[in-house]
Short mmCIF file of C-alpha atoms in Angstrom, two decimals:
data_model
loop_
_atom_site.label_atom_id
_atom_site.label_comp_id
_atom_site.label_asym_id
_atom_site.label_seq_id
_atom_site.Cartn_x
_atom_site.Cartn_y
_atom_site.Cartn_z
CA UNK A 1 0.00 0.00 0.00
CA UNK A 2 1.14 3.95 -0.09
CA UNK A 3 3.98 3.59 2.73
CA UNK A 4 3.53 7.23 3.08
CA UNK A 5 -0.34 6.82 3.99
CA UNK A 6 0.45 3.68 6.40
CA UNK A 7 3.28 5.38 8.21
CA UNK A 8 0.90 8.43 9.20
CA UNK A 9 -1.87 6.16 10.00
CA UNK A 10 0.37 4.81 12.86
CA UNK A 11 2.08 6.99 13.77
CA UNK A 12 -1.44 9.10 14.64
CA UNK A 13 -2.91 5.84 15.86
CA UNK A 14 -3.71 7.75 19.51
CA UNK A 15 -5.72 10.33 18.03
CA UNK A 16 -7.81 8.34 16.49
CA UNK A 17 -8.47 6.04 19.72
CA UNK A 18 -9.55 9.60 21.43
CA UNK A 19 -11.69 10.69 18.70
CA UNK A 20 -13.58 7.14 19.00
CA UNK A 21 -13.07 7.28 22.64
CA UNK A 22 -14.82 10.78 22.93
CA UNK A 23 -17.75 9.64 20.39
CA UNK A 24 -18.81 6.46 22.21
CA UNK A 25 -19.12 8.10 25.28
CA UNK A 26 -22.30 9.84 23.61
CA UNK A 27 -24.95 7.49 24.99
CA UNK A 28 -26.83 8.16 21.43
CA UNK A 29 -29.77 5.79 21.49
CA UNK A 30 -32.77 6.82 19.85
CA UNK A 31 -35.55 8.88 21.78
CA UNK A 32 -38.37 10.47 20.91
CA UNK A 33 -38.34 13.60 18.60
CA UNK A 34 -36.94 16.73 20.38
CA UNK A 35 -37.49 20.38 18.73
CA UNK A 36 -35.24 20.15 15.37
CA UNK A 37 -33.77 17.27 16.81
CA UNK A 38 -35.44 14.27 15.48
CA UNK A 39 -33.87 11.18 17.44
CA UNK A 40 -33.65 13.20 20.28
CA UNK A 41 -31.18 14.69 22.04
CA UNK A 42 -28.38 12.45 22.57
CA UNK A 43 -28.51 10.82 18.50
CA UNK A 44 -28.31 14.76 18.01
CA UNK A 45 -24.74 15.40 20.05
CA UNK A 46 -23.14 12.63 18.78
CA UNK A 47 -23.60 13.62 15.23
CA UNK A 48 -22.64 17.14 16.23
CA UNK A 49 -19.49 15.43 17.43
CA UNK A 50 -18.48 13.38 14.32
CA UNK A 51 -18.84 17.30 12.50
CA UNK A 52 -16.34 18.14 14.84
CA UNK A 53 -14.23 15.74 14.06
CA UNK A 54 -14.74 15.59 10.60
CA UNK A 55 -14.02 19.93 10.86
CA UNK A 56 -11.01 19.41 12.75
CA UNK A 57 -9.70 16.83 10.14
CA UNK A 58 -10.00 19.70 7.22
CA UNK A 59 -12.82 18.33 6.01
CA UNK A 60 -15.82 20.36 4.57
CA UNK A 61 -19.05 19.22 6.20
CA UNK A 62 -22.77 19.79 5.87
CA UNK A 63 -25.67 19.20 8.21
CA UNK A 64 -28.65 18.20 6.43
CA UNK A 65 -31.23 19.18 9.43
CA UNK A 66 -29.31 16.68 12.03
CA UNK A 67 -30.77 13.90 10.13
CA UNK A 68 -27.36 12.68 8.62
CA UNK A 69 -23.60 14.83 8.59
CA UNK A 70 -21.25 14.89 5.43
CA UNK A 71 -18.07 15.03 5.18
CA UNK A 72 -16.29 15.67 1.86
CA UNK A 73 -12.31 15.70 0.64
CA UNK A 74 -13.02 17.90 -2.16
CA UNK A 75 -16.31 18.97 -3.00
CA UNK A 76 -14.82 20.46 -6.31
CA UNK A 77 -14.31 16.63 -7.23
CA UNK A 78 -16.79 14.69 -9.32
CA UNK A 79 -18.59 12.57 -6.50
CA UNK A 80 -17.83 9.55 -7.04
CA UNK A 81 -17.26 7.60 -3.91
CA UNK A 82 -19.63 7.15 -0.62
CA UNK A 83 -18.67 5.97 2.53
CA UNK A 84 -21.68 5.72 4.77
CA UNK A 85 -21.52 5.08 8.91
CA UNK A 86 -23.77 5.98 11.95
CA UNK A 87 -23.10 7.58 15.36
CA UNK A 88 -26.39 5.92 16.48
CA UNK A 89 -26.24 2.76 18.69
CA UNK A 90 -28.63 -0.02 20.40
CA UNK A 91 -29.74 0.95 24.34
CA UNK A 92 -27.19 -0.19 26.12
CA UNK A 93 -28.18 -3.45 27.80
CA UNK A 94 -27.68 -5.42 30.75
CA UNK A 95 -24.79 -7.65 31.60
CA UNK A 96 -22.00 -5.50 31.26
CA UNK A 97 -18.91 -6.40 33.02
CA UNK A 98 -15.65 -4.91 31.95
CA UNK A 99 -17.48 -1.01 32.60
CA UNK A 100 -20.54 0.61 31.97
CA UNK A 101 -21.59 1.31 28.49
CA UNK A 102 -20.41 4.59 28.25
CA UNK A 103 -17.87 4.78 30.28
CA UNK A 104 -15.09 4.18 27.29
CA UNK A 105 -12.06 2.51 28.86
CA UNK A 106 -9.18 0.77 26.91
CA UNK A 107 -7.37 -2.63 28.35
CA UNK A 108 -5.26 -5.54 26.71
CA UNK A 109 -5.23 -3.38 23.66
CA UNK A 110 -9.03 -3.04 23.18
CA UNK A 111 -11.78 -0.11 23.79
CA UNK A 112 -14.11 -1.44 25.62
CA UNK A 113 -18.10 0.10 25.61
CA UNK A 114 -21.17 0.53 23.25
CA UNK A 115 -21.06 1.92 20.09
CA UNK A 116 -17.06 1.02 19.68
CA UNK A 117 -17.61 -1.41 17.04
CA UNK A 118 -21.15 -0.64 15.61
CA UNK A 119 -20.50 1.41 13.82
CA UNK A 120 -18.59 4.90 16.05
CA UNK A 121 -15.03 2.93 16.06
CA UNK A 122 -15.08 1.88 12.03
CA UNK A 123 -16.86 5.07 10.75
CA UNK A 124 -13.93 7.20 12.27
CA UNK A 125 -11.54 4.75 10.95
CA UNK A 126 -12.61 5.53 7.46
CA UNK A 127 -13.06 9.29 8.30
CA UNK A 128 -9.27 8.59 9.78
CA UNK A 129 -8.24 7.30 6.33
CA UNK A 130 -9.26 9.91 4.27
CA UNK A 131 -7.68 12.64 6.76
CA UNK A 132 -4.33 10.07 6.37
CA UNK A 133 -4.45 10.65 2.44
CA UNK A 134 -5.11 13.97 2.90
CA UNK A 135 -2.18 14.82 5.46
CA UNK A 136 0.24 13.51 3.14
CA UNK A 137 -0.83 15.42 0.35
CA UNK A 138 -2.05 11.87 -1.62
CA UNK A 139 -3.76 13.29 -4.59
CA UNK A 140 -7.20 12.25 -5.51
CA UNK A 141 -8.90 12.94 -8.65
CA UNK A 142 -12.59 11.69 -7.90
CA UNK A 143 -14.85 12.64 -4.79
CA UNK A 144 -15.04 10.80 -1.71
CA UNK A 145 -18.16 12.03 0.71
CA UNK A 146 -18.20 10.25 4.09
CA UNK A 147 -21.72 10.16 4.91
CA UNK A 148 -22.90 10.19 8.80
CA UNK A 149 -26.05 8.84 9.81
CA UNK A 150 -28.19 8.29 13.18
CA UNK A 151 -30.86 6.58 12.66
CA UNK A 152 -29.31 2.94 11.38
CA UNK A 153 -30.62 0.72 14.68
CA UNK A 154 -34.26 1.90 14.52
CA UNK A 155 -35.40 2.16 10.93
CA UNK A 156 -32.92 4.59 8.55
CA UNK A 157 -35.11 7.27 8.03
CA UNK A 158 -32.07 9.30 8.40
CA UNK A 159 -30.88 8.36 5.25
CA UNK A 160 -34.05 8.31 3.63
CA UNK A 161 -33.93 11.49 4.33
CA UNK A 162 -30.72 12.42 3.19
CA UNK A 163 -31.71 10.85 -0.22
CA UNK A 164 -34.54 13.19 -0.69
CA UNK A 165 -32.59 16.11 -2.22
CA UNK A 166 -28.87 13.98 -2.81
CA UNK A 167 -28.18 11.16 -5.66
CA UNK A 168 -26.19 8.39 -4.39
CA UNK A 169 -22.50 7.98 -5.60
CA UNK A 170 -21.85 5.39 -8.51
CA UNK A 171 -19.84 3.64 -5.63
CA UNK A 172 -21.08 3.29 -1.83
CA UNK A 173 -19.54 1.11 0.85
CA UNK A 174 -19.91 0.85 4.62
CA UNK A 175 -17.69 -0.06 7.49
CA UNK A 176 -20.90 -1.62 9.55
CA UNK A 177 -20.03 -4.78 8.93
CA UNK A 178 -16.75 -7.19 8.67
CA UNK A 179 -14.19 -8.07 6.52
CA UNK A 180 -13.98 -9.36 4.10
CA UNK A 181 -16.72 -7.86 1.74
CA UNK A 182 -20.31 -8.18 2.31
CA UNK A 183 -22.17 -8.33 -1.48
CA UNK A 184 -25.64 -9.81 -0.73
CA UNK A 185 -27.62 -8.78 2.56
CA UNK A 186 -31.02 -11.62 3.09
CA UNK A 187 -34.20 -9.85 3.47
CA UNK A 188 -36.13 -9.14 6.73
CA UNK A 189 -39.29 -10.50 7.70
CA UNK A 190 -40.76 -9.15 11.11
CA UNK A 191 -44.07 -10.29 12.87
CA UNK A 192 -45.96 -9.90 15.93
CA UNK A 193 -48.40 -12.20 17.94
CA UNK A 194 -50.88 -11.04 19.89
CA UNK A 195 -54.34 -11.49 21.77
CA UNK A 196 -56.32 -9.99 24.30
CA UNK A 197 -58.85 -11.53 27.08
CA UNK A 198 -60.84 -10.80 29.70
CA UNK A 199 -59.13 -10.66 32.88
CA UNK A 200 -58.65 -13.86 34.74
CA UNK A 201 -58.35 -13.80 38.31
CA UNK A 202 -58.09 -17.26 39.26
CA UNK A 203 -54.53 -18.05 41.18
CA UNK A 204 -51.52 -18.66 41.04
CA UNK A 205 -51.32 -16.65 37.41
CA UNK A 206 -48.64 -14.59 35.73
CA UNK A 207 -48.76 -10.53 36.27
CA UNK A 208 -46.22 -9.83 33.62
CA UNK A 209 -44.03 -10.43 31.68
CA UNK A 210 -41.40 -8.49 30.03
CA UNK A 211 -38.58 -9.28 27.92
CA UNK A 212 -35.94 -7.80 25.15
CA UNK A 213 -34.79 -3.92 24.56
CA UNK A 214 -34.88 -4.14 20.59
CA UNK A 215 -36.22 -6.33 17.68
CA UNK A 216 -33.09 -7.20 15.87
CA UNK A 217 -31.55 -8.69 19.17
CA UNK A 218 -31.79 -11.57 21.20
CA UNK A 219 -33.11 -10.63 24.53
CA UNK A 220 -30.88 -10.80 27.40
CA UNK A 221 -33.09 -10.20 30.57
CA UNK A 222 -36.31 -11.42 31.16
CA UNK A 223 -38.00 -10.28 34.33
CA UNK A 224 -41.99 -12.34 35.23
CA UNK A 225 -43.97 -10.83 38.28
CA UNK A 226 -46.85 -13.25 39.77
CA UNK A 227 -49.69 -13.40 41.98
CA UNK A 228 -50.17 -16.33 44.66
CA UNK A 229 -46.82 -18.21 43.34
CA UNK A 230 -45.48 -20.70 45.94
CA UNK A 231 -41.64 -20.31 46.13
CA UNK A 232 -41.04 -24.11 46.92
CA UNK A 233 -43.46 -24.88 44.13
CA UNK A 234 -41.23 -22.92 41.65
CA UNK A 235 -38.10 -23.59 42.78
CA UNK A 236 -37.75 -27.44 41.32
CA UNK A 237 -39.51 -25.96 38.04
CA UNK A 238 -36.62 -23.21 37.93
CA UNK A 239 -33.73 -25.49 38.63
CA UNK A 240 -34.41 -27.69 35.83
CA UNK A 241 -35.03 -25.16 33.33
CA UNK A 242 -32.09 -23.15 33.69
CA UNK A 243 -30.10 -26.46 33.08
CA UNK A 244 -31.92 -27.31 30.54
CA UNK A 245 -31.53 -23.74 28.54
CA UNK A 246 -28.39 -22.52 30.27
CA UNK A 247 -29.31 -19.44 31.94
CA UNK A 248 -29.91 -17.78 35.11
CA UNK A 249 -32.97 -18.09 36.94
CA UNK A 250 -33.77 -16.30 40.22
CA UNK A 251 -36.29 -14.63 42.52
CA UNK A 252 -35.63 -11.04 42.42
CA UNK A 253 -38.57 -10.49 44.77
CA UNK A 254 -41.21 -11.86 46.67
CA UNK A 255 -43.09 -12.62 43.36
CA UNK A 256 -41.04 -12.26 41.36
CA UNK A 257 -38.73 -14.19 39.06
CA UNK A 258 -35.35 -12.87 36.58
CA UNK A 259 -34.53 -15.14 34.25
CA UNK A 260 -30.63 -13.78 32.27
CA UNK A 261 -29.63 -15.21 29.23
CA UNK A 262 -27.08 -13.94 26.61
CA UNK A 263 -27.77 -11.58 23.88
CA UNK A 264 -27.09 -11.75 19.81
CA UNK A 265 -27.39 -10.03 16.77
CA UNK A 266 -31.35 -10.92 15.40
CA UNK A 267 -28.69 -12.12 12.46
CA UNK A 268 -27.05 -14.75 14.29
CA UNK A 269 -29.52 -15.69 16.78
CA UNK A 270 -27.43 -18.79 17.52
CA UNK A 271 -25.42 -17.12 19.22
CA UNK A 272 -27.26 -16.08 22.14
CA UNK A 273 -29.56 -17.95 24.68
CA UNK A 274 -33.20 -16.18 24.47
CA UNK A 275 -33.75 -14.72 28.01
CA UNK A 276 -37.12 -14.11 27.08
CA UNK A 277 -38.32 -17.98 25.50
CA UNK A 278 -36.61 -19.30 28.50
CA UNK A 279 -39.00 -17.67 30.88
CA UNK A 280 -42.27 -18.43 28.28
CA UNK A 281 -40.70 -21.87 29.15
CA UNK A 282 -40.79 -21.44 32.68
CA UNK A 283 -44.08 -19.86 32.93
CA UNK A 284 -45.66 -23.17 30.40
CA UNK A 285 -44.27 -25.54 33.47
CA UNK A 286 -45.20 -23.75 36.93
CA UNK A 287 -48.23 -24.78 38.81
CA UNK A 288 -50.26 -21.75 37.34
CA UNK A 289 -54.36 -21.44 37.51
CA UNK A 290 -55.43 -22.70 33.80
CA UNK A 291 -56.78 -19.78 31.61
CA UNK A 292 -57.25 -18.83 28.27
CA UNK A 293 -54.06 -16.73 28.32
CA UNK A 294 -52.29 -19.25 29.64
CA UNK A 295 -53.15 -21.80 27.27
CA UNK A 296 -52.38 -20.00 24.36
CA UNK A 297 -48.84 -19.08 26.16
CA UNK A 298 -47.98 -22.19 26.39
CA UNK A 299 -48.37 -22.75 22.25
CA UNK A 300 -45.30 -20.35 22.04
CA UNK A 301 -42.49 -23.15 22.59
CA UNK A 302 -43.85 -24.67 19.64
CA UNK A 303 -43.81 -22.43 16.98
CA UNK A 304 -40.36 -20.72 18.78
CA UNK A 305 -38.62 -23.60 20.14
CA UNK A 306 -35.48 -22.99 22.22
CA UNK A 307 -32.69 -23.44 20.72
CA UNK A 308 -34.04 -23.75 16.75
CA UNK A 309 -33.18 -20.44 15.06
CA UNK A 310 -34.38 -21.68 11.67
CA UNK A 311 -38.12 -20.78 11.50
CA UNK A 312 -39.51 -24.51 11.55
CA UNK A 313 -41.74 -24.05 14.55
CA UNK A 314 -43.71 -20.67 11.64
CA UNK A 315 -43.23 -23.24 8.83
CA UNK A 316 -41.00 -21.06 6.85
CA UNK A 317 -37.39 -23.19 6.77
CA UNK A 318 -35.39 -22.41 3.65
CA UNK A 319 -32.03 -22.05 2.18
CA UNK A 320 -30.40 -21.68 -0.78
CA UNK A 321 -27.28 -21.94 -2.09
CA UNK A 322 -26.16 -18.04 -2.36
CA UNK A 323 -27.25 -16.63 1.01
CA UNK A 324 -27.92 -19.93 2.82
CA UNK A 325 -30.33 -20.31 5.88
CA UNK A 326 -33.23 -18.41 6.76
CA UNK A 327 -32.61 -17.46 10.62
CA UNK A 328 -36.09 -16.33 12.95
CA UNK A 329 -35.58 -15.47 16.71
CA UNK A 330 -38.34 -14.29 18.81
CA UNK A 331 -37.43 -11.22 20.61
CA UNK A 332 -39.79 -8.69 22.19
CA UNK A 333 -42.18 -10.23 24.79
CA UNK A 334 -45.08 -8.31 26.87
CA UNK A 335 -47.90 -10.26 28.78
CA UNK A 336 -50.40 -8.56 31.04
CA UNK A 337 -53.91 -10.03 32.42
CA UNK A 338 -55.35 -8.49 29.39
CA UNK A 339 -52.71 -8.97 26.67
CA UNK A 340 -49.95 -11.15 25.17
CA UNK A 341 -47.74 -9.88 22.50
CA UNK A 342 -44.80 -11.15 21.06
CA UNK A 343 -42.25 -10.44 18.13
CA UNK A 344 -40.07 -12.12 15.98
CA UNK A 345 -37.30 -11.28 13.41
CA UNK A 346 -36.47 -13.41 10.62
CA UNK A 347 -33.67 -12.72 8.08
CA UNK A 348 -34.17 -14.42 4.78
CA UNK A 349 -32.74 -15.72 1.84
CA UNK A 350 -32.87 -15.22 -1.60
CA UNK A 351 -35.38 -17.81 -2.36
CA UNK A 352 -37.85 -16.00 0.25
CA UNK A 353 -40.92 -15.26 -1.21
CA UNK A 354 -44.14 -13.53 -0.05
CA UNK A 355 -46.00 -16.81 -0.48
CA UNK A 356 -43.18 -18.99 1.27
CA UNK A 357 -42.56 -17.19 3.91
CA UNK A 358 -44.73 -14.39 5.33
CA UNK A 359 -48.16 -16.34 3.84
CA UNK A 360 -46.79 -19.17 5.62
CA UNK A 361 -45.93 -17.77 9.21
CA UNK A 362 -49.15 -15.91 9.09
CA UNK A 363 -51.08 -19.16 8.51
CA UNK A 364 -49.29 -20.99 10.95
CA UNK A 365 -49.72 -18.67 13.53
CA UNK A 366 -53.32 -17.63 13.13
CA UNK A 367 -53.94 -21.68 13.24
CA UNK A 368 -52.41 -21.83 16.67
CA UNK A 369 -54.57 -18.86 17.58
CA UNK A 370 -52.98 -16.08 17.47
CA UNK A 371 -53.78 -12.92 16.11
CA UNK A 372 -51.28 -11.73 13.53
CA UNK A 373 -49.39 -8.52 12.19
CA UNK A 374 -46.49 -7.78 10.21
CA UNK A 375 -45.09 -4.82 8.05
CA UNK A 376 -44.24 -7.04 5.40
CA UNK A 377 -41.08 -8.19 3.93
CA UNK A 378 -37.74 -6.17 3.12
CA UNK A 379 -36.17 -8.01 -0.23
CA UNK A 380 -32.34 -9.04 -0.05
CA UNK A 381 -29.79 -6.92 -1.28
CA UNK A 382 -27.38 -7.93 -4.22
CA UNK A 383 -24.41 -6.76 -5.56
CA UNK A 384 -22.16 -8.70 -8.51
CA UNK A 385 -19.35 -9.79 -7.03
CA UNK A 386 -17.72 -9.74 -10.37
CA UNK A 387 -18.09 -6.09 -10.35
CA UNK A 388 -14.95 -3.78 -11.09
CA UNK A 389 -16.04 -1.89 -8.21
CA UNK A 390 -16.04 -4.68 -5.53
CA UNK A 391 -12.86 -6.58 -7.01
CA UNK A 392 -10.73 -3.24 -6.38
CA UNK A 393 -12.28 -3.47 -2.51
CA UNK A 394 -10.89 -7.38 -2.55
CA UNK A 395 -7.40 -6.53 -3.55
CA UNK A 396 -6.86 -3.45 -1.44
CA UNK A 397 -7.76 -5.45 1.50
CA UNK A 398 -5.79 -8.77 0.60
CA UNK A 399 -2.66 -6.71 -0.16
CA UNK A 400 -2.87 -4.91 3.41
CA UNK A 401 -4.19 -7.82 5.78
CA UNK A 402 -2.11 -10.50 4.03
CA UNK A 403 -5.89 -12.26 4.45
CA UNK A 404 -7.97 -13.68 1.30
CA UNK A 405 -10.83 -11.22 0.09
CA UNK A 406 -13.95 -12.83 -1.20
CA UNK A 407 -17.36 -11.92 -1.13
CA UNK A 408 -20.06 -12.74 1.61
CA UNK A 409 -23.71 -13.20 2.35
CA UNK A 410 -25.17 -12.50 5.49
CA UNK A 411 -28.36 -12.34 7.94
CA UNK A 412 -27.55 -8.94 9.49
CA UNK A 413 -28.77 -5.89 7.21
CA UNK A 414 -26.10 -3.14 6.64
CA UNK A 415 -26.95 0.54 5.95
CA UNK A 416 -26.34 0.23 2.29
CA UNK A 417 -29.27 -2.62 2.16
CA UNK A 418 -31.28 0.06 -0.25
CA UNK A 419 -28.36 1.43 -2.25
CA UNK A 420 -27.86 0.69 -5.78
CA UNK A 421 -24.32 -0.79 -5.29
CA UNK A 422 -23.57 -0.50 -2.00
CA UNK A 423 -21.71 -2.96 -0.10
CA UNK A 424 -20.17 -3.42 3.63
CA UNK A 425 -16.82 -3.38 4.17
CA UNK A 426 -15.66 -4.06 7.29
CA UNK A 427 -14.24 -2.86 9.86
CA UNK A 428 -14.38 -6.02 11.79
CA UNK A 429 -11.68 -8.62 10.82
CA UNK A 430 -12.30 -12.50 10.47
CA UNK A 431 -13.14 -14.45 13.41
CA UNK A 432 -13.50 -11.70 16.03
CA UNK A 433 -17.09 -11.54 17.73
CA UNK A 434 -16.60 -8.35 19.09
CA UNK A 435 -20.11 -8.46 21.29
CA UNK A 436 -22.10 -5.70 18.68
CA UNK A 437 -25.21 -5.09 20.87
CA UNK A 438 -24.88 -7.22 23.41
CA UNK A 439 -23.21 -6.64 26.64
CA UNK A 440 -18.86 -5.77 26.82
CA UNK A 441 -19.31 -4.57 23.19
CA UNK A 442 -15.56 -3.91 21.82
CA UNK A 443 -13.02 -3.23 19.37
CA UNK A 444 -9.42 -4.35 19.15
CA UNK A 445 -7.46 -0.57 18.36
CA UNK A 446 -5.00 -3.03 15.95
CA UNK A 447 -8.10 -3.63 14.37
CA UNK A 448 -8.99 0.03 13.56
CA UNK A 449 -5.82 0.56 12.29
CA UNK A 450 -5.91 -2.13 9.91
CA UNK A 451 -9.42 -0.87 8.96
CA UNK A 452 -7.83 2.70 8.54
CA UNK A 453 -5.48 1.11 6.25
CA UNK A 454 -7.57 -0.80 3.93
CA UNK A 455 -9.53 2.09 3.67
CA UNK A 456 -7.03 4.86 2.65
CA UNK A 457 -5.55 1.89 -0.01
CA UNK A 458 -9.12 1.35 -1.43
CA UNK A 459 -9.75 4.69 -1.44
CA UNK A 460 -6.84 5.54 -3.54
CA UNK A 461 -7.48 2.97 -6.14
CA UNK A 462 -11.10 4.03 -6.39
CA UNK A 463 -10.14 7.27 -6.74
CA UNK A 464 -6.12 8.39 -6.86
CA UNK A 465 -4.72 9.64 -9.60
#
């Protein structure tokens, strides 16, 4: 790569762990709309941040009414290349051990807290490598726009927004991903179950039940109150379902229970033990008062059962041979004496069709008795992986990692999911699971300098002279 770019890149390495450092401690979840601030105040402050640091790297930037920050090299330049990150993140979570979300620290090399790898820690690393190319005078003949979202985890209507009065580049990748090159996304397929009843009064019954902070993760906490539960009654029940689903189950009061799992990606459900199935579990296999409610709680094993991430239980199993297995995880659970509601989020593959899949899940849950919503489905995202475009991304990052660059397909759904080639790029390297939204979220700082690398190389193939 340019040895001029790389030596700057690390020999600056500690200004960019600040700048991510001072980012992430921006506890930038989404809120409710504040003034001109649509996700609320803290989504607001840390985009006003990343202009900072975008200003202070020479860079001319543009608020487009604190939906979504630019930064560009040279907007004399034909624009020509996109580079799209967020300064948004997922709530923080419970579970955290190594600090508190926000609280950045850095040990054993790594920066521990939320937001550090998805996406704060990667989007400065690519706002790092442009500054790098810059420094050293590195000429470019083509634009390169860094774009600056914060609205990715909850729907991107920021850069819906954006798109309203800008075109998209000819070439757009992300760093909200890993390495090596992420060319087909699977679609999204979300649903909700849900009834309500007359209240039941009979005991011992469930009060409530709450579980899960966002749809596309795995819920790590589930917390069930009750109403004339015997302790010794429970206890035997608890025992043997925490053994048999490996997690944590407690009283947390006098009636109530906390059952703590592990949290995942909605892409890789696998991953993670579902706090919140655990406890439907639990709740299916306690002495409780029969009821309507309860009856149809206990149907939810069966068409989410623990452990099976593949959407059998909703009849909608698939895979193909491009973007392989469909992946469903239930997720967000509420149950009061009047109302049940649950929700699921399925990634799938190319072969997914209306009729296959959400037809399917809608039958099989109405049939179990259910009531059922859903927005409807979000098609998969393709790019050639022949293209000119994503070859040039391949070799800049084999011939600065030493690593082999091919293309990948994956559950997860980037920010360039609705961008006429688009494709993730990193920042995360192979076979790290650096804990994106769950709980001791972090980045390795080698990593980001690597990123920072690939970056600056690709960007002066795209676009050097």
């Amino acid at each position: 790569m340019n040895e001029a770019v790389k030596t700057w890149i690390e020999a600056h390495q500690e200004e960019l762990v600040a700048d991510v450092k001072a980012l992430c401690e921006i506890p930038s979840v989404n809120a409710p709309a504040a003034g001109d601030k649509p996700f609320g105040e803290q989504p607001y402050r840390a985009l006003m941040k990343a202009m900072e640091i975008a200003n202070s790297y020479g860079f001319s930037t543009k608020n487009y009414d604190n939906f979504v920050a630019t930064a560009d090299y040279d907007p004399a330049l034909p624009h020509t290349l996109d580079i799209l990150g967020h300064t948004d993140v997922v709530p923080a979570g419970e579970g955290w051990t190594v600090t508190e979300p926000f609280n950045i620290i850095e040990k054993d090399g790594r920066l521990y807290g939320r937001g550090t790898s998805d996406d704060k820690g990667p989007l400065l690393s690519a706002l790092f490598a442009l500054r790098a190319i810059k420094e050293t005078g590195t000429p470019l003949k083509k634009g390169v726009r860094v774009i600056i979202g914060s609205d990715e985890e909850t729907g991107s209507t920021d850069i819906a927004h954006y798109f309203e009065t800008e075109k998209p580049a000819e070439m757009t990748f992300s760093p909200d991903a890993e390495f090596p090159l992420i060319n087909i996304e699977k679609g999204q397929f979300r649903g909700t179950l849900s009834r309500d009843f007359a209240r039941d009064t009979a005991l011992p019954r469930v009060l409530s039940l709450d579980a899960g902070v966002a749809l596309n993760a795995v819920p790590q906490k589930a917390v069930i109150t009750f109403e004339g539960l015997e302790r010794a009654a429970a206890e035997p029940v608890m025992e043997a379902v925490s053994k048999e689903c490996h997690v944590e189950i407690a009283f947390t009061g006098e009636q109530e229970i906390t059952v703590i799992g592990e949290s995942a990606h909605a892409s890789t459900p696998e991953n993670g033990r579902n706090a919140g199935l655990a406890a439907i579990i639990l709740i299916s296999r306690l002495p409780l008062a029969e009821s309507d409610e309860m009856k149809l709680e206990k149907k939810i094993p069966d068409l989410f059962p623990y452990g099976v991430t593949d959407g059998s239980g909703i009849g909608i199993a698939m895979s193909d041979p491009e973007s392989h297995a469909l992946t469903c995880t239930l997720d967000l659970y509420h149950i009061d004496p009047a109302h049940i509601e649950f929700s699921f989020d399925a990634r799938t593959p190319v072969s997914a069709t209306k009729e296959n899949c959400e037809n399917a899940a809608a039958a099989a849950v109405r049939a179990a008795g259910f009531d059922f919503s859903t927005p409807g489905m979000i098609p998969p995202h393709v790019v050639s992986g022949n293209s000119g475009f994503v070859k040039t991304l391949l070799s800049a990052y084999e011939d600065v990692t030493g690593l082999k660059g091919e293309c990948m397909a994956i559950g997860g759904g980037t920010y360039v999911h609705d961008i006429e080639n688009g494709v993730a790029f990193g920042a995360v390297l192979p076979g790290i699971d650096t804990r994106m939204h769950g709980a001791d979220e972090f980045i390795d700082i080698s990593n980001l300098v690597t990123a920072a690398e690939v970056y600056a190389e690709a960007i002066l193939r795209l676009c050097g002279e």
